[in-house]
Amino acid sequence: MPLADKASAWLAARSFRQRLVLSFAVGTVAGLGQAPFDLPLVSVLGFAALIGLLMQVGTARRGFWLGMWGGAGYFTVSLHWIVEPFFVDPVRHGWMAPFAIALMSFGLALFWALAAGLAVRLAKPGWPRALAWAVLMTVAELARASVLTGFPWAHPGHIWIDTALLPLASLVGPHGLTLYTTFMAAVLAALVIQRSRVALGVPLVHVAMIGLALAMPPAPLPAADAAVVRLVQPNAAQHLKWQPEMIPIFFERAINLTAALPQIEDRPPAMVIWPETSLAALLNQSEDWRAVISDAAGPVPVILGAQRLEGVTARNSLALLDETGAISAIYDKHHLVPFGEYVPLGDLMAQAGIRGLAAALQTGYRPGVGPTVLDLGDLGDAFLMICYEAIFPSYIRQVDRPDWMIHITNDAWFGQFSGPYQHLALARLRAAEQGIPVIRAANTGVSGAIDARGRVVSHLPLGVAGALDVVLPPPLPPTVYARFGDLPVYLVILATFLGLVLAHRRNRH
């Protein structure tokens, strides 16, 4: 008996509850494609196995629940770092951690459940259902990226970030990579189930895509006189960062790193960048602190992250200090982290004692006006991102094309395992999509320079204190994704749906 028939017979003998457990298990396998595991082909096999389970059900309701449990397994593995912020203050918040991961995993899995249920409802087993799932999953991920402020983290397409396929993001963007992932899984599942030798061609298609990515022009090299930027990584542990006795220690550490000798011979830094919320004082009340920073930096501007008050409104801000320490520009983070930097229905929640975990100011933050490009003179125009904003691919398309991107973040909240590496991976993806380099300063790491193809050219490791002088990489010309966004993905989705509809009508006649 062929292996596919044996698997089908074995599944047929399982109860539906057992299949739900199996769906959760194959979802966890699919989650292994995300950083730091970085096992993309294993992930594709997990998705293909999930499709195989969907082939065995005859009702949309059962498809819905298989999708729900498969998605929950995937997000439990890929987003398990979500518990880390609750253990910064475990006495107060530790009890929330298991509820957070459960609610996050099953909440996000709802998108997958709807996709799976619709695939079963609209398409018969075999090729039609597999392709319907691939398209509907991509639609579900598009929705997840925007519904309720959006959470475009751990998309299936992100499994290719640390592979040779990353340059393809400049053509199809993150959702195009997701569509490629789901199509690969769908084709593999359908061919195996139908015992087609054509399944052996799936790896060849993947090799061809790698060849296409490798054939794309590499990122340009910096000019001999390209500017040098210093990144400061103070490595302030989150549970110690705001302790009164530790504030001067971390500040002195950052000052010493700022004032250190140049690391590149005869090329002193033209700018110094500190991470998000790296200034303990409110920006409005930081004149003495800024004077010390300016003295350490010398005759160059400094970018740093700090909290500030605008009347009674709190902001998570990025400030540009000139050579004297005066504030010459301010950018306020405009996409805040729900339940981290603000709480929906905040006044009501505050009465129940629920406040944003990441907002040191008890009122929580209010958003800024929107995406911003900062004119830095000889250093060019820089697109600004604070922490969470780097996970969104569309904001940079709302402004004039910059020369580079600045990403300041405090990833101490994310622990020391998967969260910081996934956040770094998303910054790499932003660079590859647009063909624009990213310069990244992270409190605990990973700080570094990312070139226009998404390659990390130099970095400071996670969990160490240090300064890093990086040569500013040049950008590429505008990419296909920069020009057209997700339009090609929408067209492929539409064409696939039309093809499925026509095939369904032809079969009826």
Coordinates of C-alpha atoms in Angstrom, one line a residue:
M1 CA 0.0 0.0 0.0
P2 CA 1.5 3.4 -0.9
L3 CA 2.5 5.6 2.0
A4 CA -0.1 8.2 1.2
D5 CA -2.8 5.6 1.4
K6 CA -1.4 4.3 4.7
A7 CA -1.5 7.8 6.2
S8 CA -5.0 8.3 4.9
A9 CA -6.2 5.1 6.5
W10 CA -4.4 5.8 9.7
L11 CA -6.1 9.3 9.9
A12 CA -9.5 7.8 9.1
A13 CA -9.2 5.6 12.2
R14 CA -8.5 8.6 14.5
S15 CA -11.2 10.4 16.3
F16 CA -11.7 14.1 15.5
R17 CA -10.3 15.1 18.9
Q18 CA -7.2 13.2 18.1
R19 CA -7.0 15.0 14.8
L20 CA -7.2 18.3 16.6
V21 CA -4.2 17.3 18.8
L22 CA -2.4 16.2 15.6
S23 CA -3.2 19.6 14.0
F24 CA -1.7 21.4 17.0
A25 CA 1.4 19.3 16.7
V26 CA 1.9 19.9 12.9
G27 CA 1.3 23.6 13.7
T28 CA 4.2 23.6 16.1
V29 CA 6.4 22.0 13.4
A30 CA 5.4 24.8 11.0
G31 CA 6.4 27.3 13.6
L32 CA 10.0 26.0 13.5
G33 CA 10.6 28.1 10.4
Q34 CA 10.8 31.3 12.4
A35 CA 13.9 32.7 14.1
P36 CA 15.9 31.5 15.9
F37 CA 15.1 28.0 14.7
D38 CA 15.2 29.0 11.1
L39 CA 14.1 25.6 9.6
P40 CA 12.1 26.8 6.6
L41 CA 11.8 23.5 4.8
V42 CA 10.6 21.8 8.0
S43 CA 8.0 24.5 8.3
V44 CA 6.8 23.9 4.7
L45 CA 6.3 20.2 5.6
G46 CA 4.3 21.2 8.7
F47 CA 2.0 23.3 6.5
A48 CA 1.7 20.5 4.0
A49 CA 0.7 18.1 6.8
L50 CA -2.0 20.6 8.0
I51 CA -3.4 20.6 4.4
G52 CA -3.4 16.8 4.5
L53 CA -5.6 16.9 7.6
L54 CA -8.0 19.3 5.9
M55 CA -8.3 16.8 3.0
Q56 CA -9.9 14.3 5.4
V57 CA -12.8 16.5 6.6
G58 CA -16.1 17.1 4.9
T59 CA -17.6 20.0 6.8
A60 CA -16.5 23.6 7.1
R61 CA -17.0 23.4 10.9
R62 CA -14.4 20.7 11.2
G63 CA -12.1 22.5 8.9
F64 CA -12.5 25.6 11.1
W65 CA -11.4 23.7 14.2
L66 CA -8.5 22.0 12.5
G67 CA -7.3 25.4 11.3
M68 CA -7.8 26.9 14.8
W69 CA -5.7 24.2 16.5
G70 CA -3.1 24.2 13.8
G71 CA -2.7 28.0 14.1
A72 CA -2.5 27.8 17.9
G73 CA 0.3 25.3 17.7
Y74 CA 2.2 27.5 15.2
F75 CA 1.8 30.7 17.2
T76 CA 2.6 29.0 20.5
V77 CA 6.0 28.1 19.1
S78 CA 6.7 31.2 17.0
L79 CA 5.5 33.7 19.6
H80 CA 6.3 32.1 22.9
W81 CA 8.5 35.1 23.7
I82 CA 5.2 37.0 24.4
V83 CA 5.5 35.8 28.0
E84 CA 8.8 37.5 28.6
P85 CA 7.4 41.0 29.5
F86 CA 5.3 39.4 32.3
F87 CA 8.4 38.1 34.0
V88 CA 10.2 41.5 34.2
D89 CA 8.1 42.0 37.3
P90 CA 7.0 38.4 38.1
V91 CA 5.3 39.1 41.4
R92 CA 2.9 41.6 39.8
H93 CA 2.5 40.2 36.3
G94 CA 3.8 36.6 36.2
W95 CA 0.4 35.1 36.7
M96 CA -0.7 36.6 33.4
A97 CA 1.9 34.8 31.3
P98 CA 0.0 31.6 30.6
F99 CA -3.2 33.5 29.8
A100 CA -1.2 35.8 27.5
I101 CA 0.3 33.0 25.3
A102 CA -3.0 31.1 25.2
L103 CA -5.1 34.2 24.2
M104 CA -2.5 35.3 21.7
S105 CA -2.1 31.9 20.1
F106 CA -5.8 31.1 19.8
G107 CA -6.7 34.7 19.0
L108 CA -4.4 34.9 16.0
A109 CA -5.3 31.3 15.0
L110 CA -8.8 32.5 14.4
F111 CA -7.6 33.9 11.1
W112 CA -6.3 30.5 10.1
A113 CA -9.5 28.9 11.3
L114 CA -11.6 31.0 9.0
A115 CA -9.3 30.3 6.1
A116 CA -9.4 26.6 6.7
G117 CA -13.1 26.5 7.1
L118 CA -13.7 28.4 3.9
A119 CA -11.3 26.2 2.0
V120 CA -13.3 23.1 3.1
R121 CA -16.6 24.8 2.3
L122 CA -15.6 26.1 -1.1
A123 CA -13.4 23.4 -2.6
K124 CA -13.4 19.6 -2.9
P125 CA -10.5 17.6 -1.6
G126 CA -7.4 17.4 -3.9
W127 CA -5.9 20.3 -5.9
P128 CA -8.9 22.6 -5.5
R129 CA -8.9 22.5 -1.7
A130 CA -5.1 22.8 -1.5
L131 CA -5.0 25.8 -3.7
A132 CA -8.0 27.4 -2.0
W133 CA -6.2 27.0 1.3
A134 CA -3.0 28.6 0.0
V135 CA -4.9 31.6 -1.3
L136 CA -7.2 31.9 1.7
M137 CA -4.3 31.6 4.2
T138 CA -2.5 34.5 2.4
V139 CA -5.7 36.5 2.6
A140 CA -6.0 35.6 6.3
E141 CA -2.4 36.8 6.9
L142 CA -3.1 40.0 5.1
A143 CA -6.1 40.5 7.4
R144 CA -4.0 39.7 10.5
A145 CA -1.5 42.4 9.4
S146 CA -4.2 45.1 9.6
V147 CA -7.2 44.1 11.7
L148 CA -7.3 45.8 15.2
T149 CA -4.1 47.8 14.4
G150 CA -2.5 44.7 12.9
F151 CA 0.2 42.3 14.1
P152 CA 2.3 41.3 11.0
W153 CA 4.8 39.2 13.1
A154 CA 5.7 35.6 12.3
H155 CA 4.0 35.4 8.9
P156 CA 4.6 32.1 7.1
G157 CA 6.7 34.1 4.5
H158 CA 9.1 35.2 7.2
I159 CA 10.6 31.7 7.3
W160 CA 12.7 32.7 4.3
I161 CA 14.4 35.8 5.9
D162 CA 17.6 34.0 6.9
T163 CA 17.9 32.2 3.5
A164 CA 19.1 33.0 0.0
L165 CA 15.4 33.8 -0.9
L166 CA 15.4 37.1 1.0
P167 CA 16.2 39.3 -2.0
L168 CA 12.9 38.2 -3.5
A169 CA 11.2 40.4 -1.0
S170 CA 12.2 43.3 -3.2
L171 CA 9.8 41.9 -5.8
V172 CA 6.9 40.5 -3.9
G173 CA 7.1 41.8 -0.3
P174 CA 6.3 39.9 2.8
H175 CA 2.9 38.7 1.6
G176 CA 4.3 37.5 -1.6
L177 CA 6.7 35.3 0.4
T178 CA 3.8 34.0 2.4
L179 CA 1.9 33.2 -0.8
Y180 CA 5.0 31.3 -2.1
T181 CA 5.2 29.4 1.2
T182 CA 1.5 28.4 1.2
F183 CA 1.6 27.5 -2.5
M184 CA 4.7 25.3 -1.9
A185 CA 3.0 23.5 0.9
A186 CA -0.3 23.1 -1.1
V187 CA 1.4 21.7 -4.2
L188 CA 3.5 19.3 -2.1
A189 CA 0.4 18.1 -0.2
A190 CA -1.8 17.7 -3.2
L191 CA 0.9 15.9 -5.2
V192 CA 1.7 13.5 -2.4
I193 CA -1.9 12.7 -1.6
Q194 CA -2.6 12.1 -5.3
R195 CA 0.6 10.0 -5.5
S196 CA 2.1 12.1 -8.4
R197 CA 5.7 11.9 -9.3
V198 CA 5.5 15.5 -10.1
A199 CA 5.9 16.1 -6.4
L200 CA 9.6 15.4 -7.0
G201 CA 9.7 18.6 -9.0
V202 CA 8.8 20.8 -6.0
P203 CA 12.4 21.0 -4.8
L204 CA 13.5 21.9 -8.3
V205 CA 11.1 24.9 -8.3
H206 CA 12.5 26.0 -5.0
V207 CA 16.1 25.7 -6.4
A208 CA 15.0 27.8 -9.4
M209 CA 13.7 30.5 -7.0
I210 CA 17.0 30.4 -5.1
G211 CA 18.7 30.9 -8.5
L212 CA 16.6 33.9 -9.3
A213 CA 17.4 35.4 -5.9
L214 CA 21.1 34.9 -6.3
A215 CA 21.0 36.4 -9.8
M216 CA 19.7 39.7 -8.5
P217 CA 22.3 42.5 -8.2
P218 CA 24.0 42.6 -4.8
A219 CA 23.7 45.6 -2.5
P220 CA 26.1 48.4 -3.5
L221 CA 29.3 48.9 -1.5
P222 CA 29.7 52.1 0.5
A223 CA 31.8 54.8 -1.1
A224 CA 35.3 55.4 0.3
D225 CA 34.1 58.6 2.1
A226 CA 30.8 57.2 3.3
A227 CA 29.7 58.4 6.7
V228 CA 30.4 56.4 9.9
V229 CA 27.7 56.1 12.5
R230 CA 28.3 55.0 16.1
L231 CA 25.7 52.7 17.7
V232 CA 25.5 52.5 21.5
Q233 CA 24.2 49.3 23.2
P234 CA 24.2 49.8 27.0
N235 CA 22.7 46.4 27.7
A236 CA 20.4 47.6 30.5
A237 CA 18.4 44.6 31.8
Q238 CA 14.7 45.6 31.9
H239 CA 14.1 44.6 35.5
L240 CA 17.0 46.9 36.5
K241 CA 16.7 49.7 34.0
W242 CA 14.5 52.0 36.0
Q243 CA 15.9 51.2 39.5
P244 CA 17.1 54.5 41.0
E245 CA 20.5 53.0 42.0
M246 CA 21.1 51.6 38.5
I247 CA 20.1 54.6 36.4
P248 CA 23.5 56.4 36.9
I249 CA 25.4 53.2 36.2
F250 CA 23.7 52.6 32.9
F251 CA 23.9 56.2 31.9
E252 CA 27.7 56.3 32.7
R253 CA 28.1 53.1 30.6
A254 CA 26.4 54.7 27.7
I255 CA 28.4 57.9 28.0
N256 CA 31.7 55.9 28.1
L257 CA 30.7 54.0 25.0
T258 CA 29.7 57.3 23.3
A259 CA 33.1 58.9 24.1
A260 CA 35.2 55.8 23.1
L261 CA 37.9 56.2 20.4
P262 CA 36.9 55.7 16.8
Q263 CA 36.9 52.1 15.7
I264 CA 37.6 52.8 12.0
E265 CA 41.0 54.4 11.4
D266 CA 40.9 58.1 10.5
R267 CA 37.1 58.0 10.3
P268 CA 35.4 59.3 13.4
P269 CA 31.6 58.9 13.7
A270 CA 29.5 61.6 12.1
M271 CA 26.5 60.7 14.3
V272 CA 25.8 58.7 17.5
I273 CA 22.6 56.7 18.0
W274 CA 21.3 55.5 21.3
P275 CA 18.4 53.0 21.7
E276 CA 14.7 53.5 22.6
T277 CA 14.0 55.0 26.0
S278 CA 17.7 55.2 26.8
L279 CA 17.4 58.5 28.7
A280 CA 16.0 58.0 32.2
A281 CA 14.9 61.7 32.5
L282 CA 11.9 63.1 30.7
L283 CA 13.1 64.8 27.6
N284 CA 11.5 68.0 28.7
Q285 CA 13.6 67.9 31.9
S286 CA 16.9 66.6 30.5
E287 CA 19.0 69.6 29.9
D288 CA 21.8 68.6 32.2
W289 CA 21.7 65.0 30.9
R290 CA 21.9 66.2 27.3
A291 CA 24.9 68.4 28.1
V292 CA 26.8 65.4 29.3
I293 CA 25.8 63.4 26.2
S294 CA 26.9 66.3 23.9
D295 CA 30.3 66.5 25.7
A296 CA 30.8 62.8 25.2
A297 CA 29.8 62.8 21.6
G298 CA 31.9 65.7 20.6
P299 CA 31.0 67.9 17.6
V300 CA 28.5 65.5 16.1
P301 CA 24.7 65.1 16.5
V302 CA 23.1 62.4 18.7
I303 CA 19.9 60.5 18.2
L304 CA 18.3 59.0 21.3
G305 CA 15.1 57.6 22.6
A306 CA 13.3 59.2 25.5
Q307 CA 10.0 59.7 27.1
R308 CA 8.5 63.1 27.1
L309 CA 5.4 64.9 28.3
E310 CA 3.4 67.2 26.1
G311 CA 1.2 68.8 28.7
V312 CA -0.3 65.7 30.3
T313 CA 0.2 63.6 27.2
A314 CA 3.0 61.1 27.4
R315 CA 5.0 60.2 24.3
N316 CA 7.6 57.6 23.4
S317 CA 9.9 59.7 21.4
L318 CA 13.1 59.9 19.3
A319 CA 15.1 63.2 19.7
L320 CA 17.9 64.6 17.5
L321 CA 20.4 66.6 19.6
D322 CA 22.7 69.0 17.9
E323 CA 26.4 69.5 18.7
T324 CA 25.4 71.6 21.8
G325 CA 22.9 69.1 23.2
A326 CA 19.9 71.2 22.1
I327 CA 16.9 69.4 20.7
S328 CA 16.7 70.1 17.0
A329 CA 14.0 67.6 16.1
I330 CA 11.5 65.2 17.7
Y331 CA 9.7 62.2 16.4
D332 CA 6.9 60.6 18.4
K333 CA 6.2 56.9 17.9
H334 CA 2.8 56.7 16.1
H335 CA 2.1 52.9 16.2
L336 CA 2.0 51.9 19.8
V337 CA 1.9 48.4 21.2
P338 CA -1.6 47.4 22.5
F339 CA -1.5 46.5 26.2
G340 CA 2.2 47.3 26.2
E341 CA 2.4 51.1 25.6
Y342 CA -1.3 51.8 25.8
V343 CA -4.4 49.9 26.9
P344 CA -7.6 50.1 24.8
L345 CA -10.3 51.7 26.9
G346 CA -7.5 52.9 29.1
D347 CA -9.4 54.9 31.7
L348 CA -11.7 52.0 32.4
M349 CA -8.9 49.5 32.5
A350 CA -6.9 51.8 34.8
Q351 CA -9.7 51.6 37.3
A352 CA -9.2 47.9 37.3
G353 CA -5.4 48.3 37.8
I354 CA -4.5 47.3 34.2
R355 CA -1.9 49.5 32.6
G356 CA 0.6 49.2 29.7
L357 CA 3.6 47.0 30.7
A358 CA 6.2 48.9 28.6
A359 CA 5.1 52.5 29.5
A360 CA 7.1 53.7 32.5
L361 CA 4.8 56.6 32.8
Q362 CA 1.6 55.3 34.4
T363 CA -0.7 57.1 32.0
G364 CA 0.6 55.1 29.0
Y365 CA 1.6 56.8 25.8
R366 CA -0.3 58.6 23.1
P367 CA 0.6 58.1 19.4
G368 CA 2.4 60.7 17.3
V369 CA 1.2 62.1 14.0
G370 CA 2.6 59.4 11.6
P371 CA 5.5 58.2 9.6
T372 CA 8.4 60.7 9.4
V373 CA 11.5 61.2 7.3
L374 CA 14.2 63.3 9.0
D375 CA 16.6 65.5 7.0
L376 CA 20.1 64.9 8.4
G377 CA 22.0 67.1 6.1
D378 CA 25.1 65.4 4.7
L379 CA 23.9 62.1 6.1
G380 CA 20.8 62.2 3.9
D381 CA 17.2 61.6 4.7
A382 CA 16.4 58.9 7.3
F383 CA 13.1 57.2 7.9
L384 CA 12.5 56.8 11.6
M385 CA 11.2 53.7 13.4
I386 CA 10.8 53.1 17.1
C387 CA 10.7 49.4 18.2
Y388 CA 7.4 47.8 17.1
E389 CA 7.0 50.1 14.1
A390 CA 9.7 48.1 12.2
I391 CA 7.3 45.2 11.8
F392 CA 5.0 47.1 9.5
P393 CA 6.0 47.2 5.8
S394 CA 3.7 49.8 4.5
Y395 CA 4.5 53.0 6.5
I396 CA 7.7 53.8 4.5
R397 CA 5.6 53.9 1.3
Q398 CA 3.6 56.8 2.8
V399 CA 6.6 59.2 2.7
D400 CA 9.2 60.4 0.2
R401 CA 11.8 57.7 -0.4
P402 CA 14.6 58.1 2.2
D403 CA 18.3 57.2 1.9
W404 CA 18.3 55.0 5.0
M405 CA 16.2 53.9 7.9
I406 CA 16.9 54.3 11.6
H407 CA 15.5 51.8 14.0
I408 CA 15.9 52.3 17.8
T409 CA 14.4 49.7 20.1
N410 CA 14.5 48.3 23.6
D411 CA 14.4 44.5 23.0
A412 CA 15.1 43.8 26.7
W413 CA 11.4 43.2 26.9
F414 CA 11.7 40.2 24.5
G415 CA 14.1 38.1 26.6
Q416 CA 17.3 36.4 25.3
F417 CA 15.9 33.7 23.0
S418 CA 13.6 34.2 20.1
G419 CA 12.0 37.6 20.4
P420 CA 15.1 39.8 19.7
Y421 CA 16.1 37.6 16.8
Q422 CA 12.7 37.8 15.2
H423 CA 12.6 41.5 15.6
L424 CA 16.0 41.8 13.9
A425 CA 14.8 39.6 11.1
L426 CA 11.9 41.9 10.5
A427 CA 14.2 44.9 10.3
R428 CA 16.2 42.9 7.7
L429 CA 13.0 42.2 5.8
R430 CA 12.2 46.0 5.7
A431 CA 15.6 46.7 4.2
A432 CA 15.3 43.9 1.6
E433 CA 11.7 45.0 0.6
Q434 CA 12.7 48.6 -0.1
G435 CA 16.3 48.3 -1.1
I436 CA 17.2 50.7 1.7
P437 CA 19.7 50.1 4.5
V438 CA 18.7 49.9 8.2
I439 CA 20.8 51.2 11.0
R440 CA 19.6 49.6 14.3
A441 CA 20.4 50.6 17.9
A442 CA 19.0 48.1 20.4
N443 CA 19.4 48.4 24.2
T444 CA 20.4 44.8 24.8
G445 CA 21.0 43.9 21.1
V446 CA 21.1 43.1 18.3
S447 CA 22.5 46.5 17.2
G448 CA 24.0 46.7 13.7
A449 CA 24.0 47.8 10.1
I450 CA 21.8 46.0 7.5
D451 CA 22.5 46.6 3.8
A452 CA 20.0 47.2 1.1
R453 CA 19.6 43.5 0.5
G454 CA 18.8 42.7 4.1
R455 CA 22.2 41.4 5.0
V456 CA 23.6 42.1 8.4
V457 CA 27.1 43.6 7.6
S458 CA 28.2 44.3 11.2
H459 CA 26.5 43.8 14.6
L460 CA 26.9 43.7 18.3
P461 CA 25.7 40.4 19.8
L462 CA 22.7 40.0 22.0
G463 CA 23.2 40.6 25.7
V464 CA 26.5 42.5 25.6
A465 CA 27.3 46.1 26.2
G466 CA 29.3 47.9 23.5
A467 CA 29.7 50.5 20.9
L468 CA 29.9 49.8 17.2
D469 CA 31.0 52.1 14.4
V470 CA 29.3 51.2 11.2
V471 CA 29.8 52.6 7.7
L472 CA 26.5 53.8 6.3
P473 CA 25.5 51.5 3.4
P474 CA 24.0 53.0 0.3
P475 CA 20.5 52.3 -1.0
L476 CA 19.4 50.6 -4.2
P477 CA 17.1 52.2 -6.7
P478 CA 13.4 51.8 -5.9
T479 CA 12.4 48.1 -5.9
V480 CA 9.3 46.5 -7.5
Y481 CA 7.8 46.2 -4.0
A482 CA 8.6 49.9 -3.3
R483 CA 6.7 50.9 -6.4
F484 CA 3.7 48.6 -6.4
G485 CA 3.4 47.3 -2.8
D486 CA 1.2 44.2 -2.5
L487 CA -0.6 44.7 -5.9
P488 CA 1.1 41.7 -7.5
V489 CA 0.0 39.5 -4.6
Y490 CA -3.6 40.7 -4.9
L491 CA -3.6 40.0 -8.7
V492 CA -2.3 36.4 -8.1
I493 CA -4.9 35.8 -5.4
L494 CA -7.6 37.1 -7.7
A495 CA -6.4 35.0 -10.7
T496 CA -6.3 31.9 -8.5
F497 CA -9.8 32.4 -7.2
L498 CA -11.1 32.9 -10.8
G499 CA -9.3 29.8 -11.9
L500 CA -10.9 27.8 -9.1
V501 CA -14.3 29.2 -9.9
L502 CA -14.0 28.3 -13.6
A503 CA -12.7 24.8 -12.8
H504 CA -15.7 24.3 -10.4
R505 CA -18.1 25.4 -13.1
R506 CA -16.5 23.2 -15.7
N507 CA -16.7 20.1 -13.4
R508 CA -20.4 20.8 -12.8
H509 CA -21.1 20.6 -16.5

